[in-house]
């Protein structure tokens, strides 16, 4: 973990209530796709955890959805604005587990960290298949960006307005894959846990108190006891999760 002041380079709306922000600054604390940053915003007590979409030595890209006061403030930040950020938080995805045909599944704002992972896997010579799930056509983003990485991209929308009608699990059933990676809402994970044919890794989305393990405000039930999503996660191995079936 490292405290970094990032400078906003751009902040553009790319889908319904979804923004892409490019930040310039030190990314040395980041080591793997799936890690996140925690942003301090003026007037708000708690920082906002946001997954990293992609990064290089000069900065990073984050993608976020406006869902409350904090992210609404973020959506109004102009180029040149500065953000006090804790960088390099959490444990990311392990690309060494992928096999030759990894499957990447992103639901809504769970899509962004899948992009950095897809780029890493493609650079390692893997052939990723990517399944993106959204509510409707107006929510879809980054389909083309994944295709430009050479991925086989499938889109599912709940209302059928783009791609297959239904949920990501309606698309996954007919696919062949060696390992899976997923990020999205927990109901999506619960549905996936019933149909996945291989081991995988889930990246959990969760509200956090501190973001670096000082509290137990975010936790996940595992075979080894409760694990903190911010510290031991956000990425967890599928075989260790205990799902309370609902």
JSON list of C-alpha atoms in Angstrom, two decimals:
[
{"chain": "A", "resi": 1, "resn": "UNK", "atom": "CA", "xyz": [0.00, 0.00, 0.00]},
{"chain": "A", "resi": 2, "resn": "UNK", "atom": "CA", "xyz": [1.22, 3.48, -0.87]},
{"chain": "A", "resi": 3, "resn": "UNK", "atom": "CA", "xyz": [-0.35, 6.90, -0.50]},
{"chain": "A", "resi": 4, "resn": "UNK", "atom": "CA", "xyz": [-0.22, 8.68, -3.85]},
{"chain": "A", "resi": 5, "resn": "UNK", "atom": "CA", "xyz": [-1.55, 11.98, -5.17]},
{"chain": "A", "resi": 6, "resn": "UNK", "atom": "CA", "xyz": [-2.86, 11.35, -8.67]},
{"chain": "A", "resi": 7, "resn": "UNK", "atom": "CA", "xyz": [-3.75, 13.99, -11.25]},
{"chain": "A", "resi": 8, "resn": "UNK", "atom": "CA", "xyz": [-6.90, 13.60, -13.34]},
{"chain": "A", "resi": 9, "resn": "UNK", "atom": "CA", "xyz": [-6.05, 13.55, -17.06]},
{"chain": "A", "resi": 10, "resn": "UNK", "atom": "CA", "xyz": [-9.56, 12.84, -18.34]},
{"chain": "A", "resi": 11, "resn": "UNK", "atom": "CA", "xyz": [-12.97, 11.92, -16.93]},
{"chain": "A", "resi": 12, "resn": "UNK", "atom": "CA", "xyz": [-15.53, 10.90, -19.54]},
{"chain": "A", "resi": 13, "resn": "UNK", "atom": "CA", "xyz": [-18.96, 9.29, -19.49]},
{"chain": "A", "resi": 14, "resn": "UNK", "atom": "CA", "xyz": [-18.90, 6.00, -21.43]},
{"chain": "A", "resi": 15, "resn": "UNK", "atom": "CA", "xyz": [-22.28, 4.42, -20.58]},
{"chain": "A", "resi": 16, "resn": "UNK", "atom": "CA", "xyz": [-25.35, 5.10, -18.45]},
{"chain": "A", "resi": 17, "resn": "UNK", "atom": "CA", "xyz": [-23.95, 6.64, -15.23]},
{"chain": "A", "resi": 18, "resn": "UNK", "atom": "CA", "xyz": [-20.55, 5.05, -15.95]},
{"chain": "A", "resi": 19, "resn": "UNK", "atom": "CA", "xyz": [-17.35, 7.10, -16.24]},
{"chain": "A", "resi": 20, "resn": "UNK", "atom": "CA", "xyz": [-13.80, 6.37, -17.36]},
{"chain": "A", "resi": 21, "resn": "UNK", "atom": "CA", "xyz": [-11.12, 8.35, -15.50]},
{"chain": "A", "resi": 22, "resn": "UNK", "atom": "CA", "xyz": [-7.47, 8.46, -16.52]},
{"chain": "A", "resi": 23, "resn": "UNK", "atom": "CA", "xyz": [-5.03, 9.30, -13.73]},
{"chain": "A", "resi": 24, "resn": "UNK", "atom": "CA", "xyz": [-1.36, 10.28, -13.92]},
{"chain": "A", "resi": 25, "resn": "UNK", "atom": "CA", "xyz": [0.96, 9.33, -11.08]},
{"chain": "A", "resi": 26, "resn": "UNK", "atom": "CA", "xyz": [3.05, 6.69, -9.36]},
{"chain": "A", "resi": 27, "resn": "UNK", "atom": "CA", "xyz": [1.78, 3.13, -9.92]},
{"chain": "A", "resi": 28, "resn": "UNK", "atom": "CA", "xyz": [4.72, 1.30, -8.36]},
{"chain": "A", "resi": 29, "resn": "UNK", "atom": "CA", "xyz": [2.48, -0.17, -5.62]},
{"chain": "A", "resi": 30, "resn": "UNK", "atom": "CA", "xyz": [0.43, -2.05, -8.23]},
{"chain": "A", "resi": 31, "resn": "UNK", "atom": "CA", "xyz": [1.67, -5.49, -9.18]},
{"chain": "A", "resi": 32, "resn": "UNK", "atom": "CA", "xyz": [-1.23, -7.49, -10.62]},
{"chain": "A", "resi": 33, "resn": "UNK", "atom": "CA", "xyz": [-4.66, -7.05, -12.26]},
{"chain": "A", "resi": 34, "resn": "UNK", "atom": "CA", "xyz": [-7.50, -7.05, -9.77]},
{"chain": "A", "resi": 35, "resn": "UNK", "atom": "CA", "xyz": [-6.01, -4.70, -7.18]},
{"chain": "A", "resi": 36, "resn": "UNK", "atom": "CA", "xyz": [-7.83, -1.52, -6.19]},
{"chain": "A", "resi": 37, "resn": "UNK", "atom": "CA", "xyz": [-7.30, 2.03, -4.96]},
{"chain": "A", "resi": 38, "resn": "UNK", "atom": "CA", "xyz": [-9.08, 3.90, -2.17]},
{"chain": "A", "resi": 39, "resn": "UNK", "atom": "CA", "xyz": [-9.89, 7.53, -2.92]},
{"chain": "A", "resi": 40, "resn": "UNK", "atom": "CA", "xyz": [-10.35, 10.36, -0.41]},
{"chain": "A", "resi": 41, "resn": "UNK", "atom": "CA", "xyz": [-13.03, 12.87, -1.42]},
{"chain": "A", "resi": 42, "resn": "UNK", "atom": "CA", "xyz": [-13.58, 16.23, 0.24]},
{"chain": "A", "resi": 43, "resn": "UNK", "atom": "CA", "xyz": [-16.63, 16.20, 2.50]},
{"chain": "A", "resi": 44, "resn": "UNK", "atom": "CA", "xyz": [-16.79, 12.40, 2.90]},
{"chain": "A", "resi": 45, "resn": "UNK", "atom": "CA", "xyz": [-15.47, 10.50, 5.90]},
{"chain": "A", "resi": 46, "resn": "UNK", "atom": "CA", "xyz": [-14.78, 7.15, 4.20]},
{"chain": "A", "resi": 47, "resn": "UNK", "atom": "CA", "xyz": [-12.61, 6.69, 1.15]},
{"chain": "A", "resi": 48, "resn": "UNK", "atom": "CA", "xyz": [-14.14, 5.18, -2.00]},
{"chain": "A", "resi": 49, "resn": "UNK", "atom": "CA", "xyz": [-12.68, 1.82, -3.14]},
{"chain": "A", "resi": 50, "resn": "UNK", "atom": "CA", "xyz": [-12.43, 1.61, -6.93]},
{"chain": "A", "resi": 51, "resn": "UNK", "atom": "CA", "xyz": [-10.93, -1.28, -8.92]},
{"chain": "A", "resi": 52, "resn": "UNK", "atom": "CA", "xyz": [-8.09, -0.55, -11.32]},
{"chain": "A", "resi": 53, "resn": "UNK", "atom": "CA", "xyz": [-9.05, -1.15, -14.94]},
{"chain": "A", "resi": 54, "resn": "UNK", "atom": "CA", "xyz": [-5.52, -0.93, -16.34]},
{"chain": "A", "resi": 55, "resn": "UNK", "atom": "CA", "xyz": [-2.20, 0.70, -15.53]},
{"chain": "A", "resi": 56, "resn": "UNK", "atom": "CA", "xyz": [1.31, 1.35, -16.80]},
{"chain": "A", "resi": 57, "resn": "UNK", "atom": "CA", "xyz": [4.36, 3.11, -15.41]},
{"chain": "A", "resi": 58, "resn": "UNK", "atom": "CA", "xyz": [2.84, 6.56, -15.95]},
{"chain": "A", "resi": 59, "resn": "UNK", "atom": "CA", "xyz": [-0.64, 6.13, -14.50]},
{"chain": "A", "resi": 60, "resn": "UNK", "atom": "CA", "xyz": [-3.87, 4.17, -14.49]},
{"chain": "A", "resi": 61, "resn": "UNK", "atom": "CA", "xyz": [-7.42, 4.00, -15.75]},
{"chain": "A", "resi": 62, "resn": "UNK", "atom": "CA", "xyz": [-10.38, 3.49, -13.43]},
{"chain": "A", "resi": 63, "resn": "UNK", "atom": "CA", "xyz": [-14.02, 3.01, -14.42]},
{"chain": "A", "resi": 64, "resn": "UNK", "atom": "CA", "xyz": [-16.76, 3.74, -11.91]},
{"chain": "A", "resi": 65, "resn": "UNK", "atom": "CA", "xyz": [-20.54, 4.09, -11.74]},
{"chain": "A", "resi": 66, "resn": "UNK", "atom": "CA", "xyz": [-22.32, 7.00, -10.10]},
{"chain": "A", "resi": 67, "resn": "UNK", "atom": "CA", "xyz": [-24.33, 5.39, -7.31]},
{"chain": "A", "resi": 68, "resn": "UNK", "atom": "CA", "xyz": [-24.15, 7.99, -4.53]},
{"chain": "A", "resi": 69, "resn": "UNK", "atom": "CA", "xyz": [-22.77, 11.31, -3.39]},
{"chain": "A", "resi": 70, "resn": "UNK", "atom": "CA", "xyz": [-19.11, 10.33, -3.51]},
{"chain": "A", "resi": 71, "resn": "UNK", "atom": "CA", "xyz": [-19.09, 8.98, -7.04]},
{"chain": "A", "resi": 72, "resn": "UNK", "atom": "CA", "xyz": [-21.25, 11.93, -8.14]},
{"chain": "A", "resi": 73, "resn": "UNK", "atom": "CA", "xyz": [-18.48, 14.22, -6.91]},
{"chain": "A", "resi": 74, "resn": "UNK", "atom": "CA", "xyz": [-15.95, 12.12, -8.83]},
{"chain": "A", "resi": 75, "resn": "UNK", "atom": "CA", "xyz": [-17.99, 12.48, -12.03]},
{"chain": "A", "resi": 76, "resn": "UNK", "atom": "CA", "xyz": [-17.56, 16.27, -11.86]},
{"chain": "A", "resi": 77, "resn": "UNK", "atom": "CA", "xyz": [-13.78, 16.25, -11.46]},
{"chain": "A", "resi": 78, "resn": "UNK", "atom": "CA", "xyz": [-12.06, 18.08, -14.33]},
{"chain": "A", "resi": 79, "resn": "UNK", "atom": "CA", "xyz": [-8.60, 17.45, -15.81]},
{"chain": "A", "resi": 80, "resn": "UNK", "atom": "CA", "xyz": [-5.99, 18.81, -13.46]},
{"chain": "A", "resi": 81, "resn": "UNK", "atom": "CA", "xyz": [-7.85, 17.88, -10.28]},
{"chain": "A", "resi": 82, "resn": "UNK", "atom": "CA", "xyz": [-5.84, 15.92, -7.73]},
{"chain": "A", "resi": 83, "resn": "UNK", "atom": "CA", "xyz": [-6.89, 12.83, -5.78]},
{"chain": "A", "resi": 84, "resn": "UNK", "atom": "CA", "xyz": [-5.43, 11.64, -2.48]},
{"chain": "A", "resi": 85, "resn": "UNK", "atom": "CA", "xyz": [-5.36, 7.90, -2.98]},
{"chain": "A", "resi": 86, "resn": "UNK", "atom": "CA", "xyz": [-4.17, 4.72, -1.28]},
{"chain": "A", "resi": 87, "resn": "UNK", "atom": "CA", "xyz": [-2.77, 2.65, -4.14]},
{"chain": "A", "resi": 88, "resn": "UNK", "atom": "CA", "xyz": [-1.89, -1.02, -4.55]},
{"chain": "A", "resi": 89, "resn": "UNK", "atom": "CA", "xyz": [-4.54, -2.40, -2.19]},
{"chain": "A", "resi": 90, "resn": "UNK", "atom": "CA", "xyz": [-5.71, -6.00, -2.09]},
{"chain": "A", "resi": 91, "resn": "UNK", "atom": "CA", "xyz": [-4.64, -9.21, -3.77]},
{"chain": "A", "resi": 92, "resn": "UNK", "atom": "CA", "xyz": [-5.32, -9.53, -7.48]},
{"chain": "A", "resi": 93, "resn": "UNK", "atom": "CA", "xyz": [-5.82, -12.36, -9.96]},
{"chain": "A", "resi": 94, "resn": "UNK", "atom": "CA", "xyz": [-3.27, -15.15, -10.42]},
{"chain": "A", "resi": 95, "resn": "UNK", "atom": "CA", "xyz": [-2.71, -15.49, -14.15]},
{"chain": "A", "resi": 96, "resn": "UNK", "atom": "CA", "xyz": [-0.56, -18.60, -13.67]},
{"chain": "A", "resi": 97, "resn": "UNK", "atom": "CA", "xyz": [-3.72, -20.61, -12.95]},
{"chain": "A", "resi": 98, "resn": "UNK", "atom": "CA", "xyz": [-5.40, -19.73, -16.25]},
{"chain": "A", "resi": 99, "resn": "UNK", "atom": "CA", "xyz": [-4.48, -22.60, -18.56]},
{"chain": "A", "resi": 100, "resn": "UNK", "atom": "CA", "xyz": [-4.60, -21.98, -22.31]},
{"chain": "A", "resi": 101, "resn": "UNK", "atom": "CA", "xyz": [-8.29, -21.00, -22.58]},
{"chain": "A", "resi": 102, "resn": "UNK", "atom": "CA", "xyz": [-9.24, -18.78, -19.65]},
{"chain": "A", "resi": 103, "resn": "UNK", "atom": "CA", "xyz": [-12.78, -17.48, -19.27]},
{"chain": "A", "resi": 104, "resn": "UNK", "atom": "CA", "xyz": [-13.26, -13.93, -17.95]},
{"chain": "A", "resi": 105, "resn": "UNK", "atom": "CA", "xyz": [-16.70, -12.92, -16.66]},
{"chain": "A", "resi": 106, "resn": "UNK", "atom": "CA", "xyz": [-17.59, -9.34, -15.78]},
{"chain": "A", "resi": 107, "resn": "UNK", "atom": "CA", "xyz": [-20.95, -8.09, -14.54]},
{"chain": "A", "resi": 108, "resn": "UNK", "atom": "CA", "xyz": [-21.68, -4.36, -14.73]},
{"chain": "A", "resi": 109, "resn": "UNK", "atom": "CA", "xyz": [-18.98, -2.39, -12.89]},
{"chain": "A", "resi": 110, "resn": "UNK", "atom": "CA", "xyz": [-17.22, -5.72, -12.37]},
{"chain": "A", "resi": 111, "resn": "UNK", "atom": "CA", "xyz": [-16.07, -5.44, -15.99]},
{"chain": "A", "resi": 112, "resn": "UNK", "atom": "CA", "xyz": [-13.12, -2.99, -15.51]},
{"chain": "A", "resi": 113, "resn": "UNK", "atom": "CA", "xyz": [-10.60, -5.26, -13.71]},
{"chain": "A", "resi": 114, "resn": "UNK", "atom": "CA", "xyz": [-11.28, -7.94, -16.32]},
{"chain": "A", "resi": 115, "resn": "UNK", "atom": "CA", "xyz": [-9.70, -5.65, -18.94]},
{"chain": "A", "resi": 116, "resn": "UNK", "atom": "CA", "xyz": [-6.31, -5.43, -17.23]},
{"chain": "A", "resi": 117, "resn": "UNK", "atom": "CA", "xyz": [-6.40, -9.18, -16.63]},
{"chain": "A", "resi": 118, "resn": "UNK", "atom": "CA", "xyz": [-7.31, -9.86, -20.27]},
{"chain": "A", "resi": 119, "resn": "UNK", "atom": "CA", "xyz": [-4.38, -7.74, -21.43]},
{"chain": "A", "resi": 120, "resn": "UNK", "atom": "CA", "xyz": [-2.03, -9.63, -19.11]},
{"chain": "A", "resi": 121, "resn": "UNK", "atom": "CA", "xyz": [-3.29, -13.04, -20.28]},
{"chain": "A", "resi": 122, "resn": "UNK", "atom": "CA", "xyz": [-3.09, -12.06, -23.95]},
{"chain": "A", "resi": 123, "resn": "UNK", "atom": "CA", "xyz": [0.50, -10.91, -23.43]},
{"chain": "A", "resi": 124, "resn": "UNK", "atom": "CA", "xyz": [1.25, -14.34, -21.94]},
{"chain": "A", "resi": 125, "resn": "UNK", "atom": "CA", "xyz": [-0.01, -16.00, -25.12]},
{"chain": "A", "resi": 126, "resn": "UNK", "atom": "CA", "xyz": [-3.38, -17.16, -23.75]},
{"chain": "A", "resi": 127, "resn": "UNK", "atom": "CA", "xyz": [-6.66, -17.06, -25.70]},
{"chain": "A", "resi": 128, "resn": "UNK", "atom": "CA", "xyz": [-9.26, -15.49, -23.38]},
{"chain": "A", "resi": 129, "resn": "UNK", "atom": "CA", "xyz": [-13.00, -15.71, -23.84]},
{"chain": "A", "resi": 130, "resn": "UNK", "atom": "CA", "xyz": [-14.78, -12.77, -22.23]},
{"chain": "A", "resi": 131, "resn": "UNK", "atom": "CA", "xyz": [-18.43, -12.71, -21.15]},
{"chain": "A", "resi": 132, "resn": "UNK", "atom": "CA", "xyz": [-19.83, -9.30, -20.22]},
{"chain": "A", "resi": 133, "resn": "UNK", "atom": "CA", "xyz": [-23.18, -8.94, -18.45]},
{"chain": "A", "resi": 134, "resn": "UNK", "atom": "CA", "xyz": [-25.33, -5.80, -18.31]},
{"chain": "A", "resi": 135, "resn": "UNK", "atom": "CA", "xyz": [-28.95, -4.82, -17.77]},
{"chain": "A", "resi": 136, "resn": "UNK", "atom": "CA", "xyz": [-29.51, -3.18, -21.16]},
{"chain": "A", "resi": 137, "resn": "UNK", "atom": "CA", "xyz": [-27.81, -1.73, -24.25]},
{"chain": "A", "resi": 138, "resn": "UNK", "atom": "CA", "xyz": [-27.25, 1.66, -22.62]},
{"chain": "A", "resi": 139, "resn": "UNK", "atom": "CA", "xyz": [-25.17, 0.04, -19.89]},
{"chain": "A", "resi": 140, "resn": "UNK", "atom": "CA", "xyz": [-22.73, -1.74, -22.21]},
{"chain": "A", "resi": 141, "resn": "UNK", "atom": "CA", "xyz": [-19.12, -0.60, -22.28]},
{"chain": "A", "resi": 142, "resn": "UNK", "atom": "CA", "xyz": [-15.67, -1.89, -23.29]},
{"chain": "A", "resi": 143, "resn": "UNK", "atom": "CA", "xyz": [-16.92, -4.57, -25.67]},
{"chain": "A", "resi": 144, "resn": "UNK", "atom": "CA", "xyz": [-14.73, -3.22, -28.48]},
{"chain": "A", "resi": 145, "resn": "UNK", "atom": "CA", "xyz": [-11.72, -2.70, -26.20]},
{"chain": "A", "resi": 146, "resn": "UNK", "atom": "CA", "xyz": [-11.73, -6.40, -25.26]},
{"chain": "A", "resi": 147, "resn": "UNK", "atom": "CA", "xyz": [-12.03, -7.37, -28.93]},
{"chain": "A", "resi": 148, "resn": "UNK", "atom": "CA", "xyz": [-8.99, -5.23, -29.71]},
{"chain": "A", "resi": 149, "resn": "UNK", "atom": "CA", "xyz": [-7.01, -7.39, -27.27]},
{"chain": "A", "resi": 150, "resn": "UNK", "atom": "CA", "xyz": [-7.90, -10.43, -29.38]},
{"chain": "A", "resi": 151, "resn": "UNK", "atom": "CA", "xyz": [-10.48, -11.86, -27.00]},
{"chain": "A", "resi": 152, "resn": "UNK", "atom": "CA", "xyz": [-13.58, -13.77, -28.05]},
{"chain": "A", "resi": 153, "resn": "UNK", "atom": "CA", "xyz": [-16.23, -11.47, -26.56]},
{"chain": "A", "resi": 154, "resn": "UNK", "atom": "CA", "xyz": [-19.83, -12.38, -25.69]},
{"chain": "A", "resi": 155, "resn": "UNK", "atom": "CA", "xyz": [-22.36, -9.89, -24.30]},
{"chain": "A", "resi": 156, "resn": "UNK", "atom": "CA", "xyz": [-25.51, -10.70, -22.35]},
{"chain": "A", "resi": 157, "resn": "UNK", "atom": "CA", "xyz": [-28.19, -8.19, -21.38]},
{"chain": "A", "resi": 158, "resn": "UNK", "atom": "CA", "xyz": [-31.11, -8.89, -19.09]},
{"chain": "A", "resi": 159, "resn": "UNK", "atom": "CA", "xyz": [-33.58, -7.29, -21.51]},
{"chain": "A", "resi": 160, "resn": "UNK", "atom": "CA", "xyz": [-32.03, -8.70, -24.69]},
{"chain": "A", "resi": 161, "resn": "UNK", "atom": "CA", "xyz": [-31.29, -5.27, -26.17]},
{"chain": "A", "resi": 162, "resn": "UNK", "atom": "CA", "xyz": [-27.65, -6.23, -26.87]},
{"chain": "A", "resi": 163, "resn": "UNK", "atom": "CA", "xyz": [-26.14, -9.66, -27.39]},
{"chain": "A", "resi": 164, "resn": "UNK", "atom": "CA", "xyz": [-27.79, -12.68, -25.79]},
{"chain": "A", "resi": 165, "resn": "UNK", "atom": "CA", "xyz": [-30.92, -12.17, -23.72]},
{"chain": "A", "resi": 166, "resn": "UNK", "atom": "CA", "xyz": [-30.41, -13.21, -20.12]},
{"chain": "A", "resi": 167, "resn": "UNK", "atom": "CA", "xyz": [-27.54, -13.41, -17.68]},
{"chain": "A", "resi": 168, "resn": "UNK", "atom": "CA", "xyz": [-23.88, -14.39, -17.95]},
{"chain": "A", "resi": 169, "resn": "UNK", "atom": "CA", "xyz": [-24.75, -17.92, -16.83]},
{"chain": "A", "resi": 170, "resn": "UNK", "atom": "CA", "xyz": [-26.98, -18.28, -19.91]},
{"chain": "A", "resi": 171, "resn": "UNK", "atom": "CA", "xyz": [-23.89, -17.74, -22.08]},
{"chain": "A", "resi": 172, "resn": "UNK", "atom": "CA", "xyz": [-21.30, -19.64, -20.05]},
{"chain": "A", "resi": 173, "resn": "UNK", "atom": "CA", "xyz": [-23.02, -23.02, -20.36]},
{"chain": "A", "resi": 174, "resn": "UNK", "atom": "CA", "xyz": [-21.98, -23.59, -23.96]},
{"chain": "A", "resi": 175, "resn": "UNK", "atom": "CA", "xyz": [-18.36, -22.50, -23.58]},
{"chain": "A", "resi": 176, "resn": "UNK", "atom": "CA", "xyz": [-15.15, -24.51, -23.26]},
{"chain": "A", "resi": 177, "resn": "UNK", "atom": "CA", "xyz": [-12.59, -23.08, -20.84]},
{"chain": "A", "resi": 178, "resn": "UNK", "atom": "CA", "xyz": [-9.63, -24.10, -18.71]},
{"chain": "A", "resi": 179, "resn": "UNK", "atom": "CA", "xyz": [-10.15, -21.78, -15.70]},
{"chain": "A", "resi": 180, "resn": "UNK", "atom": "CA", "xyz": [-12.41, -18.83, -14.92]},
{"chain": "A", "resi": 181, "resn": "UNK", "atom": "CA", "xyz": [-12.04, -15.36, -13.45]},
{"chain": "A", "resi": 182, "resn": "UNK", "atom": "CA", "xyz": [-15.03, -13.25, -12.43]},
{"chain": "A", "resi": 183, "resn": "UNK", "atom": "CA", "xyz": [-15.87, -9.86, -10.97]},
{"chain": "A", "resi": 184, "resn": "UNK", "atom": "CA", "xyz": [-19.37, -8.60, -10.30]},
{"chain": "A", "resi": 185, "resn": "UNK", "atom": "CA", "xyz": [-22.22, -8.65, -7.81]},
{"chain": "A", "resi": 186, "resn": "UNK", "atom": "CA", "xyz": [-22.51, -11.53, -5.36]},
{"chain": "A", "resi": 187, "resn": "UNK", "atom": "CA", "xyz": [-25.81, -12.85, -6.80]},
{"chain": "A", "resi": 188, "resn": "UNK", "atom": "CA", "xyz": [-23.92, -13.39, -10.07]},
{"chain": "A", "resi": 189, "resn": "UNK", "atom": "CA", "xyz": [-21.27, -15.39, -8.21]},
{"chain": "A", "resi": 190, "resn": "UNK", "atom": "CA", "xyz": [-23.90, -17.52, -6.49]},
{"chain": "A", "resi": 191, "resn": "UNK", "atom": "CA", "xyz": [-25.47, -18.36, -9.85]},
{"chain": "A", "resi": 192, "resn": "UNK", "atom": "CA", "xyz": [-22.06, -19.09, -11.36]},
{"chain": "A", "resi": 193, "resn": "UNK", "atom": "CA", "xyz": [-21.10, -21.40, -8.48]},
{"chain": "A", "resi": 194, "resn": "UNK", "atom": "CA", "xyz": [-23.86, -23.76, -9.56]},
{"chain": "A", "resi": 195, "resn": "UNK", "atom": "CA", "xyz": [-22.75, -24.12, -13.18]},
{"chain": "A", "resi": 196, "resn": "UNK", "atom": "CA", "xyz": [-18.98, -23.61, -13.47]},
{"chain": "A", "resi": 197, "resn": "UNK", "atom": "CA", "xyz": [-17.04, -26.63, -14.75]},
{"chain": "A", "resi": 198, "resn": "UNK", "atom": "CA", "xyz": [-13.56, -25.69, -13.52]},
{"chain": "A", "resi": 199, "resn": "UNK", "atom": "CA", "xyz": [-11.88, -23.91, -10.64]},
{"chain": "A", "resi": 200, "resn": "UNK", "atom": "CA", "xyz": [-11.67, -20.16, -10.73]},
{"chain": "A", "resi": 201, "resn": "UNK", "atom": "CA", "xyz": [-11.25, -16.90, -8.88]},
{"chain": "A", "resi": 202, "resn": "UNK", "atom": "CA", "xyz": [-13.94, -14.41, -7.80]},
{"chain": "A", "resi": 203, "resn": "UNK", "atom": "CA", "xyz": [-13.19, -10.73, -7.20]},
{"chain": "A", "resi": 204, "resn": "UNK", "atom": "CA", "xyz": [-15.72, -9.43, -4.67]},
{"chain": "A", "resi": 205, "resn": "UNK", "atom": "CA", "xyz": [-17.33, -6.00, -4.70]},
{"chain": "A", "resi": 206, "resn": "UNK", "atom": "CA", "xyz": [-17.93, -4.70, -1.19]},
{"chain": "A", "resi": 207, "resn": "UNK", "atom": "CA", "xyz": [-18.32, -1.48, 0.77]},
{"chain": "A", "resi": 208, "resn": "UNK", "atom": "CA", "xyz": [-15.27, -1.01, 2.96]},
{"chain": "A", "resi": 209, "resn": "UNK", "atom": "CA", "xyz": [-14.44, 0.83, 6.15]},
{"chain": "A", "resi": 210, "resn": "UNK", "atom": "CA", "xyz": [-10.67, 1.21, 5.89]},
{"chain": "A", "resi": 211, "resn": "UNK", "atom": "CA", "xyz": [-9.63, -0.67, 2.76]},
{"chain": "A", "resi": 212, "resn": "UNK", "atom": "CA", "xyz": [-6.47, -2.23, 4.23]},
{"chain": "A", "resi": 213, "resn": "UNK", "atom": "CA", "xyz": [-7.58, -4.73, 6.88]},
{"chain": "A", "resi": 214, "resn": "UNK", "atom": "CA", "xyz": [-7.73, -2.69, 10.07]},
{"chain": "A", "resi": 215, "resn": "UNK", "atom": "CA", "xyz": [-11.39, -3.61, 10.60]},
{"chain": "A", "resi": 216, "resn": "UNK", "atom": "CA", "xyz": [-13.66, -6.54, 9.73]},
{"chain": "A", "resi": 217, "resn": "UNK", "atom": "CA", "xyz": [-16.17, -4.33, 7.94]},
{"chain": "A", "resi": 218, "resn": "UNK", "atom": "CA", "xyz": [-15.89, -6.37, 4.75]},
{"chain": "A", "resi": 219, "resn": "UNK", "atom": "CA", "xyz": [-15.62, -10.12, 5.03]},
{"chain": "A", "resi": 220, "resn": "UNK", "atom": "CA", "xyz": [-16.34, -13.32, 3.16]},
{"chain": "A", "resi": 221, "resn": "UNK", "atom": "CA", "xyz": [-17.10, -16.76, 4.67]},
{"chain": "A", "resi": 222, "resn": "UNK", "atom": "CA", "xyz": [-14.48, -19.32, 3.61]},
{"chain": "A", "resi": 223, "resn": "UNK", "atom": "CA", "xyz": [-13.34, -22.81, 4.60]},
{"chain": "A", "resi": 224, "resn": "UNK", "atom": "CA", "xyz": [-10.55, -21.14, 6.59]},
{"chain": "A", "resi": 225, "resn": "UNK", "atom": "CA", "xyz": [-12.93, -18.79, 8.42]},
{"chain": "A", "resi": 226, "resn": "UNK", "atom": "CA", "xyz": [-13.94, -15.24, 7.58]},
{"chain": "A", "resi": 227, "resn": "UNK", "atom": "CA", "xyz": [-11.51, -13.42, 5.29]},
{"chain": "A", "resi": 228, "resn": "UNK", "atom": "CA", "xyz": [-11.34, -9.68, 4.76]},
{"chain": "A", "resi": 229, "resn": "UNK", "atom": "CA", "xyz": [-12.20, -8.73, 1.19]},
{"chain": "A", "resi": 230, "resn": "UNK", "atom": "CA", "xyz": [-9.94, -5.68, 1.32]},
{"chain": "A", "resi": 231, "resn": "UNK", "atom": "CA", "xyz": [-6.91, -7.54, 2.72]},
{"chain": "A", "resi": 232, "resn": "UNK", "atom": "CA", "xyz": [-7.04, -11.25, 1.87]},
{"chain": "A", "resi": 233, "resn": "UNK", "atom": "CA", "xyz": [-9.13, -10.42, -1.22]},
{"chain": "A", "resi": 234, "resn": "UNK", "atom": "CA", "xyz": [-10.76, -8.93, -3.16]},
{"chain": "A", "resi": 235, "resn": "UNK", "atom": "CA", "xyz": [-9.83, -12.01, -5.20]},
{"chain": "A", "resi": 236, "resn": "UNK", "atom": "CA", "xyz": [-10.70, -15.36, -3.62]},
{"chain": "A", "resi": 237, "resn": "UNK", "atom": "CA", "xyz": [-10.29, -18.89, -4.99]},
{"chain": "A", "resi": 238, "resn": "UNK", "atom": "CA", "xyz": [-13.65, -20.44, -5.90]},
{"chain": "A", "resi": 239, "resn": "UNK", "atom": "CA", "xyz": [-13.04, -23.65, -3.96]},
{"chain": "A", "resi": 240, "resn": "UNK", "atom": "CA", "xyz": [-12.59, -21.84, -0.64]},
{"chain": "A", "resi": 241, "resn": "UNK", "atom": "CA", "xyz": [-15.87, -19.88, -0.68]},
{"chain": "A", "resi": 242, "resn": "UNK", "atom": "CA", "xyz": [-18.76, -21.04, 1.48]},
{"chain": "A", "resi": 243, "resn": "UNK", "atom": "CA", "xyz": [-22.01, -19.96, -0.14]},
{"chain": "A", "resi": 244, "resn": "UNK", "atom": "CA", "xyz": [-25.06, -19.54, 2.06]},
{"chain": "A", "resi": 245, "resn": "UNK", "atom": "CA", "xyz": [-27.60, -20.74, -0.46]},
{"chain": "A", "resi": 246, "resn": "UNK", "atom": "CA", "xyz": [-30.55, -18.38, -0.88]}
]
